[in-house]
CSV table of C-alpha atoms in Angstrom, one decimal:
chain,number,residue,atom,x,y,z
A,1,MET,CA,37.9,-26.2,61.2
A,2,GLN,CA,34.9,-25.7,58.9
A,3,VAL,CA,32.1,-23.7,60.5
A,4,LEU,CA,28.7,-22.9,58.9
A,5,TRP,CA,26.9,-19.8,60.1
A,6,LEU,CA,23.1,-19.4,59.7
A,7,VAL,CA,22.1,-15.7,59.9
A,8,SER,CA,18.7,-14.2,59.7
A,9,ILE,CA,19.6,-11.5,57.2
A,10,THR,CA,21.6,-11.4,54.0
A,11,ILE,CA,24.5,-9.3,55.0
A,12,PRO,CA,25.9,-6.9,52.4
A,13,ALA,CA,29.0,-9.0,51.8
A,14,ALA,CA,26.9,-12.1,51.0
A,15,ALA,CA,24.7,-10.1,48.6
A,16,ALA,CA,27.7,-8.8,46.8
A,17,ALA,CA,29.3,-12.2,46.6
A,18,CYS,CA,26.1,-13.7,45.1
A,19,GLY,CA,25.4,-10.9,42.7
A,20,LEU,CA,22.5,-9.2,44.5
A,21,PRO,CA,22.0,-5.7,45.7
A,22,ALA,CA,22.3,-5.2,49.4
A,23,LYS,CA,19.0,-5.2,51.4
A,24,GLU,CA,20.6,-4.3,54.7
A,25,VAL,CA,22.4,-1.1,55.5
A,26,GLY,CA,25.3,-2.7,57.4
A,27,GLY,CA,24.7,-6.1,58.8
A,28,GLY,CA,25.5,-4.8,62.3
A,29,TRP,CA,27.3,-7.2,64.7
A,30,LEU,CA,27.4,-9.9,62.0
A,31,THR,CA,29.6,-7.8,59.7
A,32,GLY,CA,31.8,-6.8,62.7
A,33,GLN,CA,32.3,-10.3,64.0
A,34,LEU,CA,32.9,-11.7,60.5
A,35,GLU,CA,35.7,-9.1,59.8
A,36,ALA,CA,37.2,-9.8,63.2
A,37,LEU,CA,37.3,-13.5,62.7
A,38,ARG,CA,38.9,-13.1,59.2
A,39,ALA,CA,41.7,-11.1,60.8
A,40,LEU,CA,42.7,-14.0,63.1
A,41,PRO,CA,45.8,-16.0,61.9
A,42,ASP,CA,44.0,-19.2,63.0
A,43,ALA,CA,40.5,-18.3,61.9
A,44,PRO,CA,38.1,-21.1,61.1
A,45,ALA,CA,37.0,-21.6,57.5
A,46,LEU,CA,33.6,-19.9,57.4
A,47,THR,CA,30.5,-20.4,55.2
A,48,VAL,CA,27.7,-17.8,55.9
A,49,CYS,CA,24.2,-18.8,54.8
A,50,SER,CA,20.9,-17.1,54.9
A,51,VAL,CA,17.4,-17.5,53.3
A,52,ASP,CA,16.7,-15.0,50.6
A,53,SER,CA,13.6,-15.2,48.4
A,54,ARG,CA,15.3,-13.3,45.6
A,55,VAL,CA,17.2,-16.5,44.6
A,56,GLY,CA,15.5,-19.3,42.8
A,57,ALA,CA,18.0,-22.0,43.8
A,58,LEU,CA,21.0,-22.4,46.1
A,59,THR,CA,23.3,-19.6,45.2
A,60,ARG,CA,27.0,-19.6,46.2
A,61,GLY,CA,29.6,-16.9,46.2
A,62,GLU,CA,32.9,-16.1,47.8
A,63,GLY,CA,34.7,-12.9,48.9
A,64,GLY,CA,37.5,-12.0,51.3
A,65,GLY,CA,38.2,-15.7,52.1
A,66,VAL,CA,34.6,-16.3,53.2
A,67,ARG,CA,32.1,-18.5,51.4
A,68,TYR,CA,28.4,-17.5,51.1
A,69,ALA,CA,25.3,-19.4,50.4
A,70,LEU,CA,21.8,-18.1,49.8
A,71,LEU,CA,18.8,-20.4,49.9
A,72,PRO,CA,15.4,-19.7,48.4
A,73,GLY,CA,13.7,-21.6,51.3
A,74,GLY,CA,14.4,-22.2,54.9
A,75,GLY,CA,13.0,-25.8,55.3
A,76,GLU,CA,14.9,-28.7,56.8
A,77,SER,CA,15.4,-30.3,53.4
A,78,ASP,CA,17.0,-27.0,52.1
A,79,PHE,CA,19.5,-27.1,54.9
A,80,ALA,CA,20.1,-30.8,54.6
A,81,ALA,CA,21.1,-30.4,50.9
A,82,LEU,CA,23.5,-27.5,51.9
A,83,LEU,CA,25.1,-29.7,54.6
A,84,ARG,CA,25.6,-32.6,52.3
A,85,GLY,CA,27.5,-30.3,49.9
A,86,GLY,CA,30.0,-29.2,52.6
A,87,GLN,CA,32.6,-30.7,55.0
A,88,PHE,CA,31.4,-28.8,58.1
A,89,ASP,CA,32.5,-29.5,61.6
A,90,LEU,CA,30.0,-27.3,63.4
A,91,VAL,CA,26.9,-25.1,62.8
A,92,HIS,CA,26.5,-21.8,64.5
A,93,ILE,CA,22.9,-20.4,64.4
A,94,TRP,CA,22.8,-16.7,65.1
A,95,GLY,CA,19.4,-15.8,66.7
A,96,THR,CA,16.8,-18.0,68.3
A,97,GLU,CA,13.4,-17.0,67.0
A,98,TYR,CA,13.1,-17.4,63.3
A,99,PRO,CA,11.7,-20.6,61.8
A,100,ALA,CA,14.8,-21.3,59.7
A,101,ALA,CA,16.8,-21.6,62.9
A,102,ARG,CA,14.8,-24.6,64.0
A,103,ALA,CA,14.9,-26.2,60.6
A,104,MET,CA,18.7,-25.8,60.5
A,105,GLN,CA,18.9,-27.3,64.0
A,106,ALA,CA,16.9,-30.3,62.9
A,107,ALA,CA,19.0,-30.8,59.7
A,108,ALA,CA,22.3,-30.5,61.5
A,109,GLY,CA,21.1,-33.0,64.1
A,110,ALA,CA,20.1,-35.5,61.4
A,111,ALA,CA,23.6,-35.0,59.9
A,112,GLY,CA,25.3,-35.6,63.2
A,113,LEU,CA,26.7,-32.1,63.4
A,114,PRO,CA,27.0,-30.1,66.6
A,115,VAL,CA,25.0,-26.9,66.8
A,116,LEU,CA,25.9,-23.7,68.7
A,117,VAL,CA,22.8,-21.5,69.3
A,118,GLY,CA,23.6,-17.8,69.7
A,119,ILE,CA,21.0,-15.8,71.6
A,120,GLN,CA,20.4,-12.3,70.2
A,121,GLY,CA,17.2,-10.7,71.6
A,122,VAL,CA,15.2,-12.5,74.2
A,123,MET,CA,11.9,-13.0,72.4
A,124,ARG,CA,9.9,-14.1,75.4
A,125,ASP,CA,10.5,-10.8,77.0
A,126,CYS,CA,10.0,-8.9,73.8
A,127,ALA,CA,6.6,-10.6,73.4
A,128,ALA,CA,5.7,-9.9,77.0
A,129,HIS,CA,6.3,-6.1,76.6
A,130,LEU,CA,5.7,-5.5,72.9
A,131,CYS,CA,2.7,-3.1,73.4
A,132,ASP,CA,3.4,-1.8,76.9
A,133,GLY,CA,2.0,1.7,77.3
A,134,VAL,CA,-0.2,1.6,74.2
A,135,PRO,CA,-3.9,2.2,74.7
A,136,GLU,CA,-5.9,-1.0,74.6
A,137,ARG,CA,-8.1,0.2,71.8
A,138,LEU,CA,-5.1,0.4,69.5
A,139,ARG,CA,-4.1,-3.2,70.2
A,140,ARG,CA,-7.2,-4.6,68.5
A,141,SER,CA,-8.0,-4.6,64.8
A,142,GLY,CA,-11.4,-5.0,63.2
A,143,PRO,CA,-12.5,-7.3,60.3
A,144,VAL,CA,-12.0,-4.5,57.7
A,145,GLN,CA,-8.5,-3.8,58.9
A,146,ARG,CA,-7.6,-7.5,58.8
A,147,ALA,CA,-9.1,-7.9,55.3
A,148,ILE,CA,-7.0,-5.0,54.0
A,149,ASP,CA,-3.9,-6.4,55.8
A,150,ARG,CA,-4.2,-9.6,53.9
A,151,VAL,CA,-3.8,-7.7,50.7
A,152,VAL,CA,-1.6,-4.8,51.7
A,153,PRO,CA,0.2,-5.5,55.0
A,154,GLY,CA,0.1,-2.8,57.5
A,155,ALA,CA,1.3,-2.7,61.1
A,156,LEU,CA,-1.7,-4.0,63.1
A,157,LEU,CA,-0.7,-4.4,66.7
A,158,ASP,CA,-2.7,-7.6,67.4
A,159,ARG,CA,-1.0,-9.2,64.3
A,160,GLN,CA,2.4,-8.1,65.6
A,161,GLN,CA,1.6,-9.5,69.0
A,162,ALA,CA,0.6,-12.8,67.5
A,163,LEU,CA,3.8,-12.9,65.5
A,164,TYR,CA,6.0,-12.1,68.6
A,165,ASP,CA,4.2,-14.8,70.6
A,166,GLN,CA,5.0,-17.2,67.8
A,167,LEU,CA,8.6,-16.1,67.8
A,168,ALA,CA,8.8,-16.5,71.5
A,169,ALA,CA,7.4,-20.1,71.2
A,170,GLY,CA,10.0,-20.8,68.4
A,171,GLU,CA,12.8,-19.5,70.7
A,172,ALA,CA,11.7,-21.9,73.5
A,173,ALA,CA,11.5,-24.8,71.1
A,174,LEU,CA,14.9,-24.2,69.7
A,175,LEU,CA,16.5,-23.8,73.1
A,176,ALA,CA,14.8,-26.9,74.4
A,177,ASN,CA,16.8,-28.9,71.9
A,178,ALA,CA,20.0,-27.0,72.3
A,179,ARG,CA,23.1,-28.5,73.7
A,180,PHE,CA,25.5,-25.5,73.3
A,181,VAL,CA,24.4,-21.9,73.8
A,182,THR,CA,26.2,-18.6,73.6
A,183,GLY,CA,25.1,-15.2,75.0
A,184,ARG,CA,26.5,-12.0,76.6
A,185,THR,CA,24.4,-10.9,79.6
A,186,ALA,CA,22.9,-12.2,82.8
A,187,PHE,CA,19.6,-11.6,81.1
A,188,ASP,CA,20.1,-14.1,78.3
A,189,ARG,CA,21.9,-16.5,80.7
A,190,ALA,CA,18.7,-16.6,82.7
A,191,LEU,CA,16.8,-17.4,79.5
A,192,ALA,CA,19.2,-20.3,78.8
A,193,ALA,CA,18.9,-21.6,82.3
A,194,ASP,CA,15.1,-21.7,82.0
A,195,CYS,CA,14.7,-23.0,78.5
A,196,ALA,CA,17.9,-25.0,78.0
A,197,PRO,CA,18.8,-26.1,81.5
A,198,LYS,CA,21.0,-29.0,80.2
A,199,ALA,CA,22.9,-26.9,77.6
A,200,ARG,CA,26.4,-25.6,78.1
A,201,TYR,CA,26.4,-21.8,78.1
A,202,PHE,CA,29.4,-19.9,76.7
A,203,ALA,CA,29.8,-16.1,77.2
A,204,CYS,CA,31.0,-14.1,74.2
A,205,ASN,CA,30.5,-10.4,73.5
A,206,GLU,CA,29.6,-8.8,70.2
A,207,THR,CA,31.8,-7.0,67.8
A,208,LEU,CA,30.1,-4.0,66.2
A,209,ARG,CA,30.4,-2.3,62.8
A,210,PRO,CA,34.0,-1.4,62.0
A,211,GLY,CA,33.3,2.3,61.4
A,212,PHE,CA,32.6,2.9,65.1
A,213,TYR,CA,36.1,1.9,66.3
A,214,THR,CA,38.1,4.5,64.3
A,215,GLY,CA,37.9,8.2,63.5
A,216,ALA,CA,36.9,11.2,65.5
A,217,GLY,CA,34.7,10.6,68.5
A,218,TRP,CA,31.9,12.6,70.0
A,219,ARG,CA,32.7,16.1,71.3
A,220,PRO,CA,30.4,18.3,73.4
A,221,ARG,CA,29.1,21.5,71.8
A,222,THR,CA,27.5,24.6,73.1
A,223,PHE,CA,23.8,23.8,72.7
A,224,GLY,CA,22.4,26.6,74.8
A,225,THR,CA,18.6,26.0,74.9
A,226,ALA,CA,18.5,23.6,72.0
A,227,PRO,CA,20.1,20.2,72.8
A,228,LYS,CA,19.7,17.4,70.3
A,229,LEU,CA,18.5,14.0,71.5
A,230,LEU,CA,18.8,10.9,69.3
A,231,MET,CA,16.9,7.6,69.2
A,232,SER,CA,18.0,4.9,66.7
A,233,GLN,CA,14.5,3.8,65.9
A,234,GLY,CA,10.9,4.1,67.0
A,235,ASN,CA,8.7,2.3,64.5
A,236,TYR,CA,7.1,-0.2,66.9
A,237,PRO,CA,6.0,0.2,70.5
A,238,LEU,CA,8.7,-2.0,72.1
A,239,LYS,CA,11.2,0.8,71.3
A,240,ASN,CA,9.0,3.1,73.3
A,241,LEU,CA,9.0,6.3,71.3
A,242,HIS,CA,5.7,7.2,73.0
A,243,THR,CA,7.3,7.6,76.4
A,244,ALA,CA,10.1,9.7,74.9
A,245,LEU,CA,7.5,12.0,73.3
A,246,GLN,CA,5.7,12.3,76.6
A,247,ALA,CA,9.0,13.3,78.3
A,248,LEU,CA,9.9,16.0,75.8
A,249,PRO,CA,7.5,18.8,77.1
A,250,ARG,CA,9.1,18.5,80.5
A,251,LEU,CA,12.5,18.9,79.0
A,252,ARG,CA,11.4,21.7,76.8
A,253,GLU,CA,10.3,23.7,79.8
A,254,ARG,CA,14.0,24.0,80.6
A,255,TRP,CA,15.4,23.8,77.0
A,256,PRO,CA,12.8,25.3,74.7
A,257,GLY,CA,14.7,24.5,71.6
A,258,LEU,CA,15.3,20.8,72.5
A,259,THR,CA,14.7,18.4,69.6
A,260,LEU,CA,14.5,14.6,69.1
A,261,THR,CA,15.8,12.9,66.0
A,262,VAL,CA,14.6,9.4,65.2
A,263,ALA,CA,16.7,7.4,62.8
A,264,GLY,CA,13.8,5.6,61.3
A,265,TRP,CA,10.7,6.1,59.1
A,266,PRO,CA,8.2,8.8,59.9
A,267,PRO,CA,4.5,8.0,60.1
A,268,LEU,CA,3.3,7.1,56.7
A,269,ASP,CA,1.2,9.7,54.8
A,270,LYS,CA,0.0,9.1,51.2
A,271,GLY,CA,-2.3,12.1,50.9
A,272,PRO,CA,-5.9,12.9,52.0
A,273,LEU,CA,-7.6,10.1,50.1
A,274,LEU,CA,-5.6,7.3,51.7
A,275,ARG,CA,-4.9,9.0,55.0
A,276,PRO,CA,-8.0,7.5,56.8
A,277,VAL,CA,-7.0,4.0,55.7
A,278,ILE,CA,-3.3,4.4,56.7
A,279,ARG,CA,-4.3,5.7,60.1
A,280,ARG,CA,-6.2,2.5,60.8
A,281,MET,CA,-3.6,0.2,59.3
A,282,PHE,CA,-0.7,1.8,61.2
A,283,PRO,CA,-2.2,2.4,64.7
A,284,TYR,CA,1.1,2.9,66.6
A,285,GLN,CA,2.6,5.3,64.1
A,286,THR,CA,-0.7,7.2,64.0
A,287,TRP,CA,-0.9,7.4,67.7
A,288,CYS,CA,2.7,8.8,67.9
A,289,ALA,CA,1.9,11.4,65.3
A,290,ARG,CA,-1.2,12.3,67.3
A,291,LEU,CA,0.9,12.6,70.5
A,292,THR,CA,3.3,14.8,68.7
A,293,ARG,CA,0.5,17.2,67.7
A,294,GLN,CA,-1.2,17.1,71.1
A,295,LEU,CA,2.0,17.9,72.9
A,296,GLY,CA,2.9,20.7,70.5
A,297,LEU,CA,6.1,18.9,69.3
A,298,GLN,CA,5.7,19.3,65.6
A,299,ASP,CA,8.9,21.4,65.4
A,300,ALA,CA,10.7,19.2,67.9
A,301,VAL,CA,10.6,15.7,66.3
A,302,ARG,CA,12.5,14.8,63.1
A,303,TYR,CA,12.7,11.4,61.3
A,304,THR,CA,15.7,10.6,59.1
A,305,GLY,CA,14.6,7.3,57.6
A,306,PRO,CA,17.0,4.3,57.9
A,307,LEU,CA,20.7,5.3,57.9
A,308,ASP,CA,23.7,3.4,56.6
A,309,GLU,CA,26.8,3.1,58.7
A,310,PRO,CA,28.5,6.4,57.9
A,311,ALA,CA,25.2,8.4,58.2
A,312,MET,CA,24.3,6.7,61.5
A,313,ARG,CA,27.8,7.4,62.8
A,314,GLN,CA,27.4,11.1,62.0
A,315,ALA,CA,23.9,11.1,63.6
A,316,TYR,CA,25.5,10.1,66.9
A,317,LEU,CA,28.2,12.7,66.5
A,318,ASP,CA,25.7,15.4,65.8
A,319,ALA,CA,23.6,14.6,69.0
A,320,ASP,CA,24.0,15.8,72.5
A,321,LEU,CA,22.4,12.7,74.1
A,322,TYR,CA,21.5,9.2,73.1
A,323,LEU,CA,18.1,7.9,74.3
A,324,LEU,CA,17.3,4.2,74.6
A,325,PRO,CA,13.9,3.9,76.3
A,326,SER,CA,13.0,0.4,75.1
A,327,TYR,CA,10.9,-1.9,77.2
A,328,SER,CA,13.1,-4.9,76.4
A,329,GLU,CA,16.7,-5.2,75.1
A,330,ASN,CA,19.4,-7.7,75.6
A,331,SER,CA,22.7,-6.1,74.3
A,332,PRO,CA,21.5,-3.5,71.8
A,333,ASN,CA,24.0,-2.6,69.1
A,334,SER,CA,22.9,1.0,69.0
A,335,LEU,CA,23.9,1.5,72.7
A,336,GLY,CA,27.3,-0.1,72.0
A,337,GLU,CA,27.9,2.2,69.0
A,338,ALA,CA,26.9,5.3,70.9
A,339,MET,CA,29.2,4.2,73.8
A,340,LEU,CA,32.1,3.5,71.4
A,341,LEU,CA,31.9,7.1,70.1
A,342,GLY,CA,31.8,8.5,73.6
A,343,LEU,CA,28.2,10.0,73.3
A,344,PRO,CA,26.5,10.3,76.6
A,345,CYS,CA,23.6,7.8,77.0
A,346,VAL,CA,20.4,7.5,78.9
A,347,ALA,CA,18.7,4.1,78.8
A,348,ALA,CA,15.9,2.2,80.5
A,349,ARG,CA,17.0,-0.2,83.2
A,350,VAL,CA,15.8,-3.3,81.4
A,351,GLY,CA,17.1,-6.7,80.2
A,352,GLY,CA,20.8,-6.8,79.6
A,353,ILE,CA,21.4,-3.1,79.6
A,354,PRO,CA,22.8,-2.9,83.1
A,355,ASP,CA,25.5,-5.4,82.0
A,356,LEU,CA,26.7,-3.0,79.4
A,357,LEU,CA,26.5,0.4,81.1
A,358,GLU,CA,27.1,1.3,84.8
A,359,ASP,CA,24.6,3.8,86.0
A,360,GLY,CA,26.0,7.1,87.2
A,361,ARG,CA,29.5,6.4,85.9
A,362,GLN,CA,29.1,5.4,82.2
A,363,GLY,CA,25.7,6.8,81.6
A,364,VAL,CA,22.3,7.1,83.3
A,365,LEU,CA,19.7,4.4,83.7
A,366,TYR,CA,16.1,5.0,84.7
A,367,ALA,CA,13.1,3.0,85.7
A,368,PRO,CA,10.4,2.1,84.9
A,369,ALA,CA,10.8,2.3,81.2
A,370,GLY,CA,7.4,3.7,80.6
A,371,ASP,CA,7.7,6.6,83.1
A,372,PRO,CA,8.1,9.9,81.1
A,373,GLY,CA,9.0,11.8,84.3
A,374,ALA,CA,11.8,9.3,85.1
A,375,LEU,CA,13.1,9.6,81.5
A,376,ALA,CA,13.0,13.4,81.6
A,377,GLU,CA,14.8,13.5,84.9
A,378,ALA,CA,17.5,11.2,83.7
A,379,ALA,CA,18.1,13.2,80.5
A,380,ALA,CA,18.1,16.4,82.4
A,381,ARG,CA,20.8,15.1,84.7
A,382,VAL,CA,23.1,14.6,81.7
A,383,LEU,CA,22.2,17.8,79.8
A,384,SER,CA,22.6,20.0,82.9
A,385,ALA,CA,26.0,18.5,84.0
A,386,PRO,CA,28.8,21.1,83.8
A,387,ASP,CA,30.6,19.0,81.3
A,388,GLN,CA,27.4,18.1,79.3
A,389,GLY,CA,28.1,14.4,80.0
A,390,THR,CA,31.6,14.3,78.7
A,391,ALA,CA,32.9,12.3,81.6
A,392,LEU,CA,30.1,9.8,81.3
A,393,GLY,CA,30.7,9.4,77.6
A,394,ALA,CA,34.5,9.0,78.0
A,395,ALA,CA,33.9,6.2,80.6
A,396,ALA,CA,31.3,4.6,78.4
A,397,ARG,CA,33.8,4.6,75.5
A,398,GLN,CA,36.4,2.8,77.6
A,399,ARG,CA,33.8,0.2,78.7
A,400,ALA,CA,32.6,-0.3,75.2
A,401,LEU,CA,36.2,-0.8,73.8
A,402,GLN,CA,36.5,-3.7,76.2
A,403,THR,CA,33.1,-5.2,75.7
A,404,HIS,CA,33.2,-4.9,71.9
A,405,ASP,CA,36.9,-5.6,71.4
A,406,PRO,CA,37.1,-7.2,68.0
A,407,ARG,CA,40.2,-9.3,68.5
A,408,GLN,CA,39.2,-10.5,71.9
A,409,ASN,CA,35.7,-11.4,70.9
A,410,ALA,CA,36.9,-13.2,67.7
A,411,GLY,CA,39.3,-15.2,69.8
A,412,ALA,CA,36.7,-16.0,72.4
A,413,LEU,CA,34.3,-17.3,69.7
A,414,THR,CA,37.0,-19.4,68.0
A,415,GLY,CA,37.8,-20.8,71.4
A,416,ILE,CA,34.2,-21.7,71.9
A,417,TYR,CA,34.1,-23.6,68.7
A,418,ARG,CA,37.2,-25.5,69.7
A,419,GLN,CA,35.9,-26.3,73.2
A,420,ILE,CA,32.7,-27.8,71.7
A,421,LEU,CA,34.6,-30.0,69.3
A,422,ALA,CA,37.1,-31.1,72.0
A,423,GLN,CA,34.2,-32.0,74.3
A,424,LEU,CA,32.5,-34.0,71.6
A,425,GLY,CA,35.8,-35.7,70.8
A,426,ARG,CA,36.3,-36.7,74.4
A,427,GLU,CA,32.8,-38.1,74.5
A,428,ALA,CA,33.3,-40.1,71.4
A,429,ALA,CA,36.4,-41.6,72.8
A,430,LEU,CA,34.7,-42.9,75.9
């Protein structure tokens, strides 16, 4: 069985096989699922392709028994040429929103190949909640900002909203033409029921990065009045750093030395001359920096920049509590990684999160996502527990080991491929 994957990023293994430096720090669930599939004795023959502007023509490579293909463009003709050069039985598109996914769907359809569409995030929900909690004045840009953005792109929120609206429309268009869909949660199953009502839906969980399955897990420490909270990112408003910041003063009343580490970029600062321009071009980051000052949190918030797999693993182990206050998530990898390590977790009750973590037994969920008081109360429940959340973390680890079991998930995915081909074979015989 020959299967072609289309993925939205060039994973490190693909970059290495094609002679390019890695752009991603790990490849997340793609790397995990790929390694799990390779370990199966009856694994399908895989070709993994992505669009990468660094190559001038179709570039192929191979490593670890997997073929890789990088394309300079993501148009239907690009994928048609790739499909003509292989003997593929099935195409698996990972993610629903990016334009290349629709182009691949069209090219595969023209070639008579079945397509499995894998839902990652739910873009219609992301678009609906992208700027929740952000003051209206920050959501609008002026003509000067837009002119600068055309030359040196910033992070204007109305531009981001327009992009997310476009991605949500692309997701709907892709699913409208999908016959086979895979997902993991009741949340994405509802999306498929609405947007692809005639498609066959297959459930298959994600396999996460290998480093989170082995080695020492999280252990509680004596934090006294200085617990360490961790967020995996906070660079755009959907991840809801602003609510976390607003919750910190309430927590610091009880734990004066409490800190929050954000595994992402800090607000940009290029000196006094460019500072006024940067503030206008990065309104969300500027607002979060202002909130930090207004709330007296300058000594409480630390940004690490993006972390590779070992460094991210260590960041979880160094924390006392993982926070996930996002306004929208389907099955976030960061939550799964924290759970695999046994780190106590607090998350907003949104999207697919309740399918991954049982409130009160494997962590604490709170609602609504934008309520700083609810977030602070949920975090305080864990930090003030006699065991500092150890029992919650242990239960979360056991749940995550089942949800993200590599062999089980690889077997399920291979089974899905076989079911699709068997169904098409029966239909062709009629």
